[in-house]
Amino acid sequence: MSDVMVDVHGVHKNFGPLEVLRGVDLQVHAGEVTVILGPSGSGKSTLLRTINHLEKVNRGWISIDGELIGYRRAGDKLHELKEKDVLRQRTHIGFVFQNFNLFPHLTVLENLVESPVSALRRPRKEAEDTARRLLDRVGLADKTDAYPRQLSGGQQQRVAIARALALSPKVLLFDEPTSALDPELVGEVLDVIKDLARSGTTMVVVTHEIGFAREVADTVVFMDDGVVVEQGPPAAVLDDPRHERTRAFLSKVL
Amino acid sequence: MPSLMDTAPPGGTAVGANPKNLPDPASVQIVPARHYARWAAAVAVVVLLAQFAHGLATNPVWEWGVFGEYVLSETIVDAVWVTLQLTAYATVLGFLLGTVLAFMRLSRSPVLQSVAWTYIWIFRSIPMIVQLVFWFNLSALYEELGVGIPFGPVFWSVDSNSLIGTIGAAIIGLTLHQAAYAAEIVRGGVLSVDHGQFEAAAALGIPRLRQIRRIVLPQAMRAILPTAGNEIIGLLKGTSVVYVMAIGELFYQVQVVYGRTGRVIPLLLVATAWYVVLTSVLSVAQYYVERHYARGANRTPPPTPLQRVRRFCTPAHLPAKSPGDTR
């Protein structure tokens, strides 16, 4: 087993009186793909958003590559980090949104260059070269000067993946990356993610695509009602689930 | 003669008709509907307009000669320049302060929120003319302005009237008034930006100020500009209020001239003409600024008026090339 890249430890999260995460533990090893499945409202997207501190946790902690996210430890106290430091930490974490969230007023190339130049202070020329290489990798080398709205949903999501990769993150998080796409466009996005999986990128993917989980995941995590119900290799969780709740969920989606 | 009813579109009443009864589509002439009432209304309006134009041209009260004499005179052109300066300063400073206030209201600090809210409440409550007279009489309120420790000793001070002067007082008054409205316009624009854009910018680790400048404001501009255009045009005409401070802007100067010559109507025409010209220039500028910020909003940007004219003059089989044809 390789090193632990993402370590989620006893994480609780509530929105007002609603408890969305009720003590989640999860370990993602470097170079592995973890797929999180679960019914809507099970807390899987919230969990993903706590990993890059888009949501603050109410209890527990998360570390990436040994570095606490959103906090600094002094003795037995956790001090909340300033926004500037959280922003710096996020440059190690790529996040791909369900609705792509590309910047519509910037061209595809500018979308990819913005963060490396402003957050990592990379020279523009170098950032542009990286951006072109990444766009080539997701099959969109000819779209550098297009605006996002001139692209199909599948193309936009591939640009969004390239944008996340432009920071050379330690881990990539995908929040239902194909849920907003027309069925015939899902394949092209999944192909890009599969290609990344083969190249050894550490990834956490929240999705409803069971077939994708079976094919790509090293670990499948099933969540329900704010807790991890079970986890293991896809063959075990998807074909021979131990828990009734997992069975009930799989019988509905398969 | 074959019934024209048979040419009704499929799905209409003629569905069951024998298609053999249809005439050859090429030989059927289509007669547009006649709108007699619409034509009559158009004629009436045109006649009224003609009467008005005739009156403008022939009624001696307008005194077009006097108008021509003054419209480009040095006094008036200088006054137009003062009006433009007042508008420019109040627009730039007002929107700068307004943007700061907008982000204060949107901040997470309850103190900043309340201060911004109170500012907007007060300055929207005071009529501009009242506020201007207040500033004009600043020295009655604070004889001297100084720099020092709050509530403690003063190191340096200056007579308040000599510091700001009349034009300064006018600019401060217009700016403070404008900032309250600008704050709400900018805030509305920021609120119109999709929440996902803030999240994406945060997830990419883009520094906070850069997020605002590069990601949020350019998108907010689309919602800000139409209202801001209104505000700036309103301000241009609103500067006429500073005549109460005896500042030589357009409206004040016009009054001075007709006070001397008694030619009221032609000089009001002079002012009107200048306000119309300046507003037109601003409107055209607004169109182009809006177009700039619409980048990426549409698949193909709308043509500029110039491109539209060019396309109109180009034969249809030679489509004019527009910058929107990126592919």
XYZ file of C-alpha atoms in Angstrom:
581
model
C 0.000 0.000 0.000
C 1.226 3.449 -0.916
C 1.256 6.538 1.296
C -1.939 8.134 2.525
C -2.580 11.259 0.420
C -5.978 12.322 1.767
C -6.800 11.565 5.377
C -10.310 12.373 6.598
C -10.651 11.884 10.293
C -13.891 11.900 12.294
C -15.443 14.705 10.243
C -18.759 16.163 11.337
C -20.615 18.869 9.453
C -23.985 20.409 10.055
C -25.965 23.082 8.258
C -27.918 24.591 11.150
C -29.767 21.764 12.869
C -29.245 19.420 9.906
C -26.341 17.017 10.447
C -24.941 16.248 7.005
C -21.751 14.414 7.985
C -21.817 12.367 11.162
C -18.284 11.189 11.745
C -16.642 10.294 8.446
C -13.275 8.545 8.229
C -11.667 8.032 4.860
C -8.156 7.411 3.592
C -7.109 7.874 0.003
C -3.736 6.511 -1.019
C -1.432 8.274 -3.445
C -2.009 7.247 -7.054
C -5.347 5.617 -6.303
C -8.848 6.369 -7.467
C -11.585 6.467 -4.849
C -15.180 6.596 -6.021
C -17.845 7.729 -3.558
C -21.354 6.432 -4.204
C -24.532 7.027 -2.310
C -28.082 8.305 -2.562
C -28.637 12.053 -2.878
C -28.518 13.746 0.494
C -26.067 11.162 1.819
C -23.400 13.842 2.305
C -20.961 12.716 -0.385
C -20.719 16.106 -2.131
C -20.396 17.872 1.228
C -17.577 15.508 2.176
C -15.781 16.308 -1.070
C -16.210 20.051 -0.456
C -14.784 19.781 3.060
C -11.608 18.256 1.592
C -10.673 21.568 -0.064
C -12.268 23.617 2.703
C -15.110 25.001 0.576
C -17.110 23.839 3.611
C -15.673 24.169 7.101
C -15.968 21.102 9.288
C -17.608 21.326 12.696
C -15.525 18.527 14.203
C -12.656 16.313 13.062
C -9.864 17.166 10.653
C -8.636 16.553 7.153
C -5.066 16.429 5.944
C -3.569 16.209 2.500
C -0.066 14.823 2.128
C 0.372 15.308 5.867
C -0.712 18.984 5.865
C -3.820 19.931 7.835
C -6.412 21.638 5.652
C -7.869 24.910 6.911
C -6.184 24.725 10.320
C -2.825 24.951 12.022
C -2.124 22.739 14.990
C -0.539 24.110 18.137
C -0.534 21.636 21.006
C -4.041 20.266 21.260
C -5.600 23.297 19.618
C -6.513 23.808 15.971
C -6.211 27.429 14.854
C -8.237 28.388 11.838
C -6.043 29.561 8.957
C -6.424 32.933 7.274
C -8.129 32.990 3.916
C -4.797 33.668 2.205
C -3.312 30.449 3.569
C -6.415 28.430 2.734
C -6.212 29.750 -0.828
C -2.579 28.643 -1.005
C -3.525 25.155 0.244
C -6.226 24.894 -2.391
C -3.657 25.217 -5.167
C -2.598 21.657 -4.225
C -6.164 20.399 -4.620
C -7.878 20.324 -8.008
C -11.662 20.567 -7.910
C -13.998 19.788 -10.806
C -17.585 20.998 -10.379
C -20.799 19.453 -11.586
C -21.654 22.647 -13.490
C -18.077 23.192 -14.767
C -17.994 26.804 -13.462
C -15.659 27.953 -16.200
C -15.166 31.722 -16.280
C -17.438 32.691 -19.178
C -15.761 36.032 -19.905
C -12.317 34.478 -20.340
C -11.159 32.348 -23.245
C -10.353 28.694 -22.685
C -6.640 29.475 -22.515
C -7.172 32.360 -20.063
C -9.288 30.054 -17.884
C -6.326 27.687 -17.601
C -3.671 30.360 -17.144
C -5.455 32.524 -14.547
C -4.724 30.551 -11.406
C -1.132 29.418 -12.138
C -0.193 33.033 -12.906
C -2.039 34.763 -10.052
C -1.848 32.134 -7.296
C 1.420 30.346 -8.069
C 3.154 33.340 -9.698
C 4.283 31.258 -12.635
C 5.517 33.207 -15.678
C 2.678 33.672 -18.169
C 4.607 32.104 -21.034
C 5.289 28.961 -19.048
C 1.655 28.787 -17.846
C 0.427 29.111 -21.422
C 2.695 26.327 -22.613
C 1.409 24.075 -19.829
C -2.160 25.061 -20.665
C -1.741 24.174 -24.352
C -0.219 20.821 -23.437
C -3.140 20.063 -21.081
C -5.721 21.125 -23.659
C -4.051 18.807 -26.133
C -4.273 16.039 -23.566
C -8.060 16.473 -23.156
C -8.449 16.689 -26.946
C -9.242 20.400 -27.195
C -6.032 21.841 -28.602
C -8.028 23.706 -31.268
C -10.281 25.502 -28.744
C -7.706 27.681 -26.957
C -9.255 30.956 -28.115
C -12.910 29.928 -27.843
C -15.124 31.202 -25.041
C -16.681 28.536 -22.783
C -20.228 29.176 -24.035
C -19.110 28.328 -27.552
C -18.333 24.769 -26.377
C -20.568 21.777 -25.705
C -21.101 20.641 -22.105
C -18.669 17.762 -22.531
C -16.017 20.059 -23.957
C -16.554 22.544 -21.114
C -16.085 19.835 -18.515
C -12.881 18.688 -20.240
C -11.628 22.286 -20.118
C -12.547 22.385 -16.419
C -10.509 19.225 -15.828
C -7.546 20.745 -17.681
C -7.952 23.911 -15.588
C -7.774 21.869 -12.380
C -4.695 20.052 -13.694
C -2.941 23.331 -14.570
C -1.990 23.742 -10.894
C -0.344 20.275 -10.890
C -2.402 19.358 -7.810
C -1.588 16.502 -5.460
C -5.158 15.284 -5.612
C -8.104 15.848 -7.940
C -11.644 16.000 -6.587
C -14.610 15.460 -8.915
C -18.101 16.454 -7.774
C -20.515 14.551 -10.017
C -18.583 15.565 -13.137
C -21.045 14.058 -15.618
C -24.384 14.766 -13.928
C -25.028 17.989 -15.863
C -24.206 16.443 -19.238
C -26.387 15.071 -22.009
C -26.057 11.269 -22.066
C -24.101 11.199 -25.319
C -21.466 13.569 -23.863
C -20.800 11.571 -20.685
C -18.415 9.175 -22.416
C -15.884 11.789 -23.574
C -15.542 13.171 -20.032
C -15.253 9.748 -18.427
C -12.575 8.833 -21.002
C -10.489 11.809 -19.878
C -10.887 10.839 -16.215
C -9.983 7.219 -17.014
C -6.873 8.401 -18.832
C -5.866 10.388 -15.733
C -6.506 7.330 -13.546
C -4.174 5.234 -15.684
C -1.451 7.867 -15.368
C -1.500 7.525 -11.581
C -3.287 10.748 -10.557
C -4.773 10.583 -7.067
C -8.497 11.167 -7.417
C -11.674 11.224 -5.390
C -14.766 11.021 -7.575
C -18.347 11.491 -6.447
C -20.531 10.016 -9.163
C -23.602 8.003 -10.051
C -21.820 6.131 -12.844
C -21.606 2.618 -11.405
C -19.964 1.243 -14.558
C -17.219 3.852 -14.278
C -16.692 2.951 -10.612
C -16.377 -0.703 -11.472
C -13.876 -0.053 -14.252
C -11.668 2.656 -12.725
C -11.945 2.692 -8.943
C -9.345 1.166 -6.676
C -11.699 1.744 -3.764
C -15.441 2.240 -3.768
C -16.924 4.051 -0.786
C -20.651 3.812 -0.138
C -22.109 6.628 1.956
C -25.583 6.989 3.385
C -27.042 9.396 5.900
C -23.747 11.154 6.639
C -21.594 8.107 7.341
C -19.461 5.693 5.349
C -21.499 2.498 5.287
C -18.894 0.346 3.619
C -15.824 0.567 1.468
C -13.533 -1.756 -0.400
C -12.504 -2.852 -3.891
C -15.260 -2.449 -6.494
C -15.765 -6.168 -6.839
C -16.530 -6.484 -3.131
C -18.738 -3.408 -2.677
C -20.596 -3.508 -5.983
C -21.030 -7.250 -6.503
C -21.144 -8.574 -2.988
C -22.201 -5.765 -0.643
C -22.284 -6.673 3.006
C -24.776 -4.035 4.131
C -28.471 -3.958 3.463
C -28.374 -0.207 2.666
C -25.717 -0.714 -0.009
C -27.736 -3.544 -1.535
C -30.898 -1.413 -1.551
C -29.082 1.482 -3.239
C -27.405 -0.698 -5.870
C -30.660 -2.466 -6.699
C -32.173 0.922 -7.495
C -29.385 2.278 -9.698
C -28.245 -0.874 -11.494
C -60.265 29.041 -59.715
C -58.765 26.699 -57.088
C -59.584 27.798 -53.586
C -56.757 29.571 -51.816
C -57.931 27.888 -48.624
C -56.198 24.801 -49.933
C -52.831 26.439 -49.424
C -53.337 26.652 -45.637
C -50.512 24.938 -43.740
C -50.845 21.247 -42.893
C -52.499 20.727 -39.564
C -54.926 23.566 -40.368
C -58.427 23.171 -41.723
C -57.240 22.011 -45.123
C -55.669 18.766 -43.917
C -58.294 16.610 -45.564
C -58.345 18.523 -48.854
C -57.346 16.767 -51.980
C -53.737 17.717 -52.660
C -54.521 17.590 -56.367
C -56.596 20.770 -55.926
C -53.556 22.743 -54.746
C -52.198 25.210 -57.256
C -48.526 25.170 -58.112
C -46.850 26.956 -55.120
C -44.708 28.993 -57.461
C -47.722 30.554 -59.154
C -49.601 31.594 -55.970
C -49.297 35.221 -55.019
C -49.417 35.991 -51.275
C -51.317 39.180 -50.384
C -50.274 40.692 -47.024
C -53.032 41.863 -44.632
C -53.987 45.543 -44.908
C -53.784 47.533 -41.671
C -55.908 50.592 -42.437
C -56.126 51.812 -38.820
C -52.366 51.546 -38.436
C -51.825 53.606 -41.583
C -54.286 56.257 -40.414
C -52.524 56.514 -37.034
C -49.164 56.839 -38.769
C -50.458 59.645 -40.993
C -51.902 61.498 -37.973
C -48.621 61.247 -36.074
C -46.588 62.405 -39.057
C -48.883 65.401 -39.546
C -48.531 66.368 -35.883
C -44.755 66.046 -36.078
C -44.675 68.154 -39.227
C -46.714 70.844 -37.507
C -44.329 70.832 -34.579
C -41.270 71.008 -36.829
C -42.880 73.798 -38.810
C -43.502 75.661 -35.562
C -39.894 75.167 -34.492
C -38.659 76.547 -37.767
C -41.060 79.456 -38.218
C -42.149 80.640 -34.758
C -39.990 83.712 -34.145
C -40.032 83.135 -30.344
C -37.383 80.407 -30.705
C -34.967 83.027 -32.039
C -32.697 80.611 -33.864
C -30.374 83.450 -34.686
C -29.668 84.036 -30.986
C -29.308 80.301 -30.511
C -26.684 80.175 -33.260
C -24.908 83.149 -31.807
C -24.514 81.585 -28.365
C -24.385 77.810 -28.846
C -20.660 77.777 -29.666
C -19.718 80.969 -27.848
C -16.749 80.869 -25.516
C -18.846 81.394 -22.366
C -21.088 78.453 -23.165
C -18.296 76.111 -24.304
C -16.367 76.882 -21.106
C -19.510 76.154 -19.101
C -19.972 72.832 -20.931
C -16.402 71.980 -19.964
C -17.187 72.674 -16.282
C -20.284 70.466 -16.532
C -18.187 67.691 -18.060
C -15.554 68.004 -15.341
C -18.138 67.860 -12.572
C -19.724 64.802 -14.201
C -16.390 63.053 -14.717
C -15.113 63.633 -11.186
C -18.395 62.653 -9.541
C -18.707 59.551 -11.739
C -15.189 58.261 -11.163
C -14.993 59.130 -7.457
C -18.628 58.189 -6.834
C -18.259 54.747 -8.403
C -14.930 54.137 -6.643
C -16.444 54.954 -3.269
C -19.624 53.110 -4.261
C -17.657 49.962 -5.103
C -15.907 50.076 -1.735
C -19.287 50.552 -0.010
C -20.806 47.685 -2.004
C -18.075 45.283 -0.909
C -18.393 46.547 2.669
C -22.077 45.661 2.573
C -21.228 42.251 1.130
C -18.449 41.594 3.645
C -18.779 39.233 6.579
C -17.972 41.965 9.116
C -21.170 43.248 10.771
C -19.457 46.591 11.500
C -18.517 47.218 7.860
C -21.979 46.062 6.775
C -23.759 48.442 9.144
C -21.545 51.413 8.295
C -22.132 50.927 4.579
C -25.845 50.418 5.110
C -26.105 53.588 7.201
C -24.137 55.612 4.681
C -26.423 54.526 1.862
C -29.508 55.174 3.992
C -28.425 58.716 4.887
C -27.165 59.839 1.518
C -30.170 58.464 -0.306
C -32.375 60.307 2.157
C -30.901 63.792 1.687
C -31.944 65.618 -1.474
C -28.869 66.478 -3.493
C -29.597 70.196 -3.441
C -29.831 70.204 0.376
C -26.547 68.357 0.647
C -24.829 70.706 -1.801
C -25.856 73.737 0.194
C -24.557 71.992 3.313
C -21.148 71.549 1.691
C -21.240 75.104 0.443
C -21.635 76.185 4.054
C -19.055 73.754 5.388
C -17.096 76.499 7.089
C -20.128 77.283 9.233
C -20.052 73.684 10.422
C -16.283 73.174 10.736
C -14.223 76.337 10.516
C -10.977 74.444 10.350
C -10.036 70.946 9.261
C -6.980 69.399 10.898
C -4.905 66.273 11.173
C -4.040 64.907 14.606
C -4.820 62.224 17.135
C -8.574 61.474 17.289
C -10.042 63.424 20.240
C -6.456 64.563 21.017
C -4.072 67.308 19.880
C -4.156 68.649 16.325
C -0.835 68.887 14.455
C -1.884 70.631 11.290
C -5.008 72.470 10.304
C -6.391 74.530 7.472
C -9.307 76.848 6.933
C -12.041 74.604 5.517
C -13.291 76.943 2.802
C -9.840 77.598 1.409
C -9.169 73.841 1.361
C -12.098 72.723 -0.713
C -13.359 75.821 -2.519
C -16.691 76.001 -4.310
C -15.910 73.518 -7.086
C -14.431 71.160 -4.511
C -17.568 71.410 -2.415
C -19.692 70.645 -5.468
C -17.568 67.634 -6.398
C -17.681 66.302 -2.837
C -21.438 66.745 -2.691
C -22.069 65.099 -6.052
C -19.612 62.267 -5.263
C -21.081 61.427 -1.866
C -24.578 61.472 -3.305
C -23.554 59.383 -6.297
C -21.626 56.862 -4.177
C -24.762 55.836 -2.297
C -26.536 54.960 -5.540
C -23.418 53.470 -7.133
C -22.973 51.189 -4.103
C -26.374 49.638 -4.651
C -25.787 49.299 -8.394
C -22.443 47.567 -7.877
C -23.880 45.358 -5.133
C -26.716 44.345 -7.455
C -24.163 43.487 -10.123
C -22.068 41.363 -7.773
C -25.170 39.527 -6.535
C -26.057 38.712 -10.143
C -22.837 36.732 -10.621
C -23.410 32.991 -10.349
C -22.345 31.553 -6.991
C -20.366 28.863 -8.799
C -17.993 31.532 -10.099
C -17.016 32.532 -6.547
C -16.535 28.859 -5.647
C -14.447 28.138 -8.722
C -12.232 31.147 -8.052
C -11.816 30.084 -4.416
C -11.157 26.451 -5.354
C -8.420 27.571 -7.747
C -6.738 29.506 -4.948
C -6.903 32.826 -6.805
C -6.011 35.644 -4.355
C -9.028 37.502 -2.957
C -8.536 40.899 -4.586
C -7.712 39.262 -7.878
C -10.944 37.213 -7.613
C -12.906 40.438 -7.352
C -11.044 42.308 -10.069
C -10.575 39.558 -12.601
C -13.478 37.137 -12.065
C -16.358 38.857 -10.251
C -16.426 42.490 -11.400
C -16.072 41.831 -15.154
C -19.102 39.552 -14.951
C -20.973 41.916 -12.642
C -20.404 44.694 -15.200
C -23.061 43.194 -17.454
C -25.702 43.911 -14.819
C -24.050 47.128 -13.607
C -23.706 48.936 -16.941
C -27.329 49.556 -17.994
C -28.187 51.061 -14.597
C -24.833 52.812 -14.305
C -25.465 54.381 -17.727
C -28.756 55.731 -16.400
C -27.002 57.069 -13.312
C -24.224 58.823 -15.216
C -26.648 60.434 -17.641
C -28.788 61.438 -14.658
C -25.699 62.879 -13.030
C -24.720 64.841 -16.147
C -28.068 66.604 -16.031
C -28.058 66.628 -12.228
C -24.938 68.792 -12.255
C -27.279 71.628 -13.252
C -28.349 71.659 -9.587
C -24.970 73.145 -8.575
C -26.102 76.426 -10.103
C -27.256 77.134 -6.529
C -23.562 77.382 -5.614
C -22.924 79.901 -8.390
C -20.567 77.562 -10.220
C -20.240 78.396 -13.888
C -21.584 75.170 -15.329
C -23.890 75.053 -18.317
C -27.243 75.812 -16.719
C -25.861 78.558 -14.467
C -24.086 80.256 -17.358
C -27.204 80.100 -19.529
C -29.157 81.790 -16.761
C -26.486 84.461 -16.450
C -26.676 85.182 -20.176
C -30.462 85.385 -20.371
C -30.517 87.418 -17.188
C -28.395 89.936 -19.039
C -30.002 89.743 -22.494
C -33.557 88.651 -21.682
C -33.438 86.007 -24.428
C -34.758 83.181 -22.232
C -36.117 80.712 -24.808
C -33.136 80.551 -27.208
C -30.695 80.189 -24.315
C -32.714 77.371 -22.760
C -32.503 75.819 -26.234
C -28.728 76.198 -26.113
C -28.596 74.293 -22.821
C -31.018 71.669 -24.124
C -28.977 71.118 -27.264
C -25.768 70.617 -25.298
C -27.379 68.213 -22.814
C -28.802 66.208 -25.735
C -25.417 66.073 -27.468
C -23.562 65.025 -24.313
C -26.185 62.407 -23.438
C -25.976 61.018 -26.975
C -22.209 60.686 -26.712
C -22.590 58.897 -23.365
C -25.241 56.581 -24.800
C -22.982 55.574 -27.679
C -20.074 55.059 -25.296
C -22.305 52.913 -23.097
C -23.182 50.725 -26.084
C -19.527 49.987 -26.787
C -18.566 49.446 -23.147
C -21.476 47.016 -22.754
C -20.382 45.224 -25.870
C -16.877 44.883 -24.464
C -18.134 43.284 -21.266
C -20.461 40.958 -23.182
C -17.376 38.985 -24.300
C -18.154 35.305 -24.051
C -21.761 35.926 -23.024
C -23.106 35.050 -26.443
C -21.842 32.534 -28.923
C -21.350 35.340 -31.424
C -21.104 38.961 -30.213
C -23.710 41.352 -31.629
C -22.375 43.461 -34.502
C -21.462 47.093 -33.871
C -23.724 49.621 -35.603
C -20.923 50.178 -38.125
C -20.758 46.464 -38.895
C -24.532 46.400 -39.193
C -24.459 49.190 -41.770
C -21.657 47.455 -43.642
C -23.548 44.160 -43.644
C -26.650 45.946 -44.916
C -24.677 47.378 -47.805
C -22.969 44.082 -48.636
C -24.810 41.821 -51.105
C -26.252 38.744 -49.376
C -24.107 36.306 -51.366
C -20.973 37.967 -49.961
C -21.475 37.715 -46.180
C -19.577 40.391 -44.292
C -16.908 38.966 -42.040
C -17.551 39.682 -38.395
C -15.137 39.114 -35.508
C -17.679 36.652 -34.131
C -16.772 34.079 -36.770
C -14.134 32.415 -34.666
C -14.657 29.042 -36.215
